Coordinates of N, CA and C in Angstrom, one line a residue:
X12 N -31.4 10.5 5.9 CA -31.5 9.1 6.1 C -30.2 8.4 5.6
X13 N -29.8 7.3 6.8 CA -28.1 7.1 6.0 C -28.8 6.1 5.3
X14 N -27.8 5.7 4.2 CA -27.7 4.8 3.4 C -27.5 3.4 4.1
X15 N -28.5 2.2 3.4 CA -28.1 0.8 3.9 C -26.6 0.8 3.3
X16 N -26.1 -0.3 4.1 CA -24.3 -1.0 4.4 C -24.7 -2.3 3.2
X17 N -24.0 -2.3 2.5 CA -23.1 -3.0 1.4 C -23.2 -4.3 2.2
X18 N -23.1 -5.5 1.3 CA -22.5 -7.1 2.2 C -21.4 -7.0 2.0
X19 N -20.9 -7.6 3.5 CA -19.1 -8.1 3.5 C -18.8 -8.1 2.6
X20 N -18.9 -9.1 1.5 CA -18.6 -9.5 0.6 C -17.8 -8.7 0.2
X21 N -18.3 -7.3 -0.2 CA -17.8 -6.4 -1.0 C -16.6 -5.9 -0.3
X22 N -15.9 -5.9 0.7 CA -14.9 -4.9 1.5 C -14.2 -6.5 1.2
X23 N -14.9 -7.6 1.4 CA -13.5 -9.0 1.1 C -13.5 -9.4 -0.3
X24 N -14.1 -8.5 -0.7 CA -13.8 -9.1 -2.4 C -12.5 -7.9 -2.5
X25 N -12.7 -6.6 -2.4 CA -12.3 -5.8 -2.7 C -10.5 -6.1 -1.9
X26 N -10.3 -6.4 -1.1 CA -9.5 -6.7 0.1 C -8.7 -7.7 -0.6
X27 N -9.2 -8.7 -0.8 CA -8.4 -10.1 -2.1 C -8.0 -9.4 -3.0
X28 N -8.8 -9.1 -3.9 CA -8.1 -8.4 -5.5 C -7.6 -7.4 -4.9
X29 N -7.4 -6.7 -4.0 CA -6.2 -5.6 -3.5 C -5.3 -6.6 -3.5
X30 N -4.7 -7.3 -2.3 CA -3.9 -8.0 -2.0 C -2.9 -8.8 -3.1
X31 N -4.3 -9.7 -4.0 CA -3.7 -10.2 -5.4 C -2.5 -9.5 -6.3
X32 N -3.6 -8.3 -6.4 CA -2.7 -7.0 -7.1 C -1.3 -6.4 -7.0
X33 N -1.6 -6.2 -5.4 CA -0.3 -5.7 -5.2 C 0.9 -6.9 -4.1
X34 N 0.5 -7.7 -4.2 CA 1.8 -8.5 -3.9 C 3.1 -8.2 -4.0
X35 N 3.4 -8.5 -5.5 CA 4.5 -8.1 -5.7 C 5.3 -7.3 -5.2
X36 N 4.2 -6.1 -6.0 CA 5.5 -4.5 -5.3 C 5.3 -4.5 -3.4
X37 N 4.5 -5.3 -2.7 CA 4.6 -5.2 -1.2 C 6.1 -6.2 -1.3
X38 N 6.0 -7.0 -1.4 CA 7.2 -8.1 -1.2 C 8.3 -7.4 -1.8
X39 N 8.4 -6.9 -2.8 CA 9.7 -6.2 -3.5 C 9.9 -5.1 -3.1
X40 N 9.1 -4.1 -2.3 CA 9.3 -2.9 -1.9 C 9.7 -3.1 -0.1
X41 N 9.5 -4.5 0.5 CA 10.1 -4.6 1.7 C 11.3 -5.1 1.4
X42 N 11.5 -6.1 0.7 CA 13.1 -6.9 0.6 C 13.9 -5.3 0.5
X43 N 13.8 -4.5 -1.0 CA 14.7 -3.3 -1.0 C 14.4 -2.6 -0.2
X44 N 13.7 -2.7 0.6 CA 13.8 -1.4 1.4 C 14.9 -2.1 3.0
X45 N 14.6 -3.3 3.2 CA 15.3 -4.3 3.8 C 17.0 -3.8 3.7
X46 N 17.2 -4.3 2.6 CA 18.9 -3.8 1.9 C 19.1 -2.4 1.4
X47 N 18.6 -1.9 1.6 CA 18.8 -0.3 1.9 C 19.1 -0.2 3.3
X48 N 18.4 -0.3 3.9 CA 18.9 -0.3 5.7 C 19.9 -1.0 6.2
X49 N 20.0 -1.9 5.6 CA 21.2 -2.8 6.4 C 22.7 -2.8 5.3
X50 N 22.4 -2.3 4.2 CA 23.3 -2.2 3.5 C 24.3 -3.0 2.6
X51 N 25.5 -3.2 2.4 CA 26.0 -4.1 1.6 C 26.5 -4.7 2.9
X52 N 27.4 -6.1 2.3 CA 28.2 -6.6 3.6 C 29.6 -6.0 3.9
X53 N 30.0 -5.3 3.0 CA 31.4 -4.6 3.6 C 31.5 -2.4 3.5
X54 N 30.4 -2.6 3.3 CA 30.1 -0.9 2.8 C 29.5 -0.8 4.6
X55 N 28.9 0.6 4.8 CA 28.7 1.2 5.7 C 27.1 1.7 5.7
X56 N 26.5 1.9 6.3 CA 24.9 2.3 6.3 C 25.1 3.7 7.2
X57 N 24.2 4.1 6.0 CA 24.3 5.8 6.1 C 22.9 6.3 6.8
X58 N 22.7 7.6 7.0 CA 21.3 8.1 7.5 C 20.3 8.1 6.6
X59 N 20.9 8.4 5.1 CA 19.7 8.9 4.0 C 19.4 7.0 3.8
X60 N 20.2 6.4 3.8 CA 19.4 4.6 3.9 C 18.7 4.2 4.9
X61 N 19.0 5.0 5.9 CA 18.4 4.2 6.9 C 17.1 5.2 6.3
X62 N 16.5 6.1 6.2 CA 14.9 7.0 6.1 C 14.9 6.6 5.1
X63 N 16.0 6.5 3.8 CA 14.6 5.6 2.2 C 14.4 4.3 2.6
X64 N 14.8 3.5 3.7 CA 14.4 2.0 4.0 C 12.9 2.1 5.2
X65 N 13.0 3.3 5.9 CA 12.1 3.4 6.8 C 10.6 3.6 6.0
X66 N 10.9 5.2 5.0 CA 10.0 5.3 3.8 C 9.6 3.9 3.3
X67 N 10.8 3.5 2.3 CA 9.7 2.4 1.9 C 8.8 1.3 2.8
X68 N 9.3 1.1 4.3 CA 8.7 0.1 4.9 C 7.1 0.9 5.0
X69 N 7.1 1.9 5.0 CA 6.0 2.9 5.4 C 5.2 3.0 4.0
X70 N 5.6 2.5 3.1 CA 4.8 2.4 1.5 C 4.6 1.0 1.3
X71 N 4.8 -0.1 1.8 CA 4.7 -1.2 2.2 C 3.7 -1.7 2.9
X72 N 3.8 -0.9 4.1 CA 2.8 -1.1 4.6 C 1.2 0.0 4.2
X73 N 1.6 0.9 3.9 CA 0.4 1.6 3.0 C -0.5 0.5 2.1
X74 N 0.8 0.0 1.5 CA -0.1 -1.1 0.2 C -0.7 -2.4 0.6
X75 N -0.1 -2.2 1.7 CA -1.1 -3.8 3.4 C -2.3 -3.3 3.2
X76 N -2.5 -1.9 3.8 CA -3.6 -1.7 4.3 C -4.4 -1.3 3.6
X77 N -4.2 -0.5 2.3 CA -5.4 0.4 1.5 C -6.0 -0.7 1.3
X78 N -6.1 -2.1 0.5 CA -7.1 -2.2 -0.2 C -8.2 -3.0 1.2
X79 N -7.6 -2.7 2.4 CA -8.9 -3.6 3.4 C -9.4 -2.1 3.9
X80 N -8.8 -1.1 3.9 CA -9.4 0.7 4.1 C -11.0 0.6 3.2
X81 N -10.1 0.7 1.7 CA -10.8 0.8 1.0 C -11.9 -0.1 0.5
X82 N -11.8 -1.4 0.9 CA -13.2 -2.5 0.8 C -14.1 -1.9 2.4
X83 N -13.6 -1.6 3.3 CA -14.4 -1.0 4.7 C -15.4 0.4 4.1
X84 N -14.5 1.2 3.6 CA -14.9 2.3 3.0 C -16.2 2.4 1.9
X85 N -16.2 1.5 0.5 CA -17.1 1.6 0.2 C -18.2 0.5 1.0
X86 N -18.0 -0.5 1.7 CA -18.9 -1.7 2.1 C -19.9 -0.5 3.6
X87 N -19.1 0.5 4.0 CA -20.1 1.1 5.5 C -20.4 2.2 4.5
X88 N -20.3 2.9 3.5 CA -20.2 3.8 3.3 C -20.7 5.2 3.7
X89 N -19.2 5.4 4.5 CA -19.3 6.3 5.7 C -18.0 7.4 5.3
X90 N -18.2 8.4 5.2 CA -17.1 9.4 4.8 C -15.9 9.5 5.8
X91 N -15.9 9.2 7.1 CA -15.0 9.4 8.1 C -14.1 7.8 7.6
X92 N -14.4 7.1 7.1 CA -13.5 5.4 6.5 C -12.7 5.9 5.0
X93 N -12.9 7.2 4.3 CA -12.9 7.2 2.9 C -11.4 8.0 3.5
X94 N -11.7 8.8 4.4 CA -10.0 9.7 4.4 C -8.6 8.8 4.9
X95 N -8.5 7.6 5.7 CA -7.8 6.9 5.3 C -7.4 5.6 4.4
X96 N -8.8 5.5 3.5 CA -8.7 5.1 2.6 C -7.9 5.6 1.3
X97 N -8.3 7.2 1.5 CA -7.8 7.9 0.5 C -6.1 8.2 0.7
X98 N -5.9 8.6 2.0 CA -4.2 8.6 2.4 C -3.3 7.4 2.0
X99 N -4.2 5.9 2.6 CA -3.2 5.2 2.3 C -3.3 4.8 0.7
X100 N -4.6 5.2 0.0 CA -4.3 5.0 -1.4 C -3.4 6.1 -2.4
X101 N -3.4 7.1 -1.6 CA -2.0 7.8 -2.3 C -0.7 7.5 -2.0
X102 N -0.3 6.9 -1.0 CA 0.6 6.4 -0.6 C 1.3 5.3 -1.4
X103 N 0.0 4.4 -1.7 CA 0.0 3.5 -2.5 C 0.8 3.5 -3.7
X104 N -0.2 4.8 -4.3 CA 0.4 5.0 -5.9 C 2.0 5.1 -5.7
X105 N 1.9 6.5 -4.7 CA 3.5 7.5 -4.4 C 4.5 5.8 -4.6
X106 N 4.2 4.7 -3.8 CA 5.1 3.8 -3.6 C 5.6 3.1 -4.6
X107 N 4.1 2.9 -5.6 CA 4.1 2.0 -6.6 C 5.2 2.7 -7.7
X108 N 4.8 4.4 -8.1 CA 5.6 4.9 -9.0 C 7.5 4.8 -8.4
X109 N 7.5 4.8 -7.1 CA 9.1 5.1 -6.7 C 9.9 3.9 -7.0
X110 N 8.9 2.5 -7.1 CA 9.0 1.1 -7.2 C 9.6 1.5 -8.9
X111 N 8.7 1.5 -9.6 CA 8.6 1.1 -10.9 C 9.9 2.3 -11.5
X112 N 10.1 3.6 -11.4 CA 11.1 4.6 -11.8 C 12.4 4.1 -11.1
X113 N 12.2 3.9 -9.7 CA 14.0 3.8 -9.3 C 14.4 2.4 -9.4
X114 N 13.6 1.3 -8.8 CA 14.0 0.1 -9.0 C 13.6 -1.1 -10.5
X115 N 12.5 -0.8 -10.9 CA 12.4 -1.4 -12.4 C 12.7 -1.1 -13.5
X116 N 12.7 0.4 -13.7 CA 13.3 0.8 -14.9 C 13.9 2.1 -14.7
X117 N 15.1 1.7 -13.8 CA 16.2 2.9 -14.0 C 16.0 3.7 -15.0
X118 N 16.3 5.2 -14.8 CA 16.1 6.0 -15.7 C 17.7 6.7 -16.0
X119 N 18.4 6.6 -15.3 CA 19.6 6.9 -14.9 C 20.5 6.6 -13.9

């Protein structure tokens, strides 16, 4: 017998406090990934900028989408919603840690 479905509520509660959350590093991880691609104004734009600007647009938008994945996912709770819930919430992290080590606290 499946399981009764969750109220909305829960996938747009979850969907807000995602969004709330990760603002930031979405806004901060498009602008640099922005000036990675296009480069400085008198420098040259290389191949390995143009794929870490494509990457980050692609961890950007991971952090768009997981948290409405993941309010769909637990709200139907249906296992076929949970695997790209789960992809784009690793992506999520992958993006968040590349955010926080190469652009907020240089390590070298």
């Amino acid at each position: 017998m499946a399981k009764p479905q969750r109220s909305i509520w829960w996938a747009v509660g979850i969907a807000l406090v995602g969004w709330i959350v990760l603002a930031y590093p979405i806004v901060l991880l498009g602008l640099l990934s922005l000036v990675v691609m296009t480069g400085s104004v008198d420098g040259t734009v290389t191949a390995p900028g143009i794929a870490l600007g494509v990457m980050g647009m692609l961890g950007a938008l991971a952090m768009l989408a997981f948290p409405l994945l993941l309010g769909l996912a637990i709200k139907a709770r249906r296992r076929a919603l949970w695997l790209p819930a789960l992809l784009t919430g690793a992506l999520t992290v992958a993006a968040c840690i590349y955010l926080t080590v190469e652009w907020l606290i240089p390590l070298g």
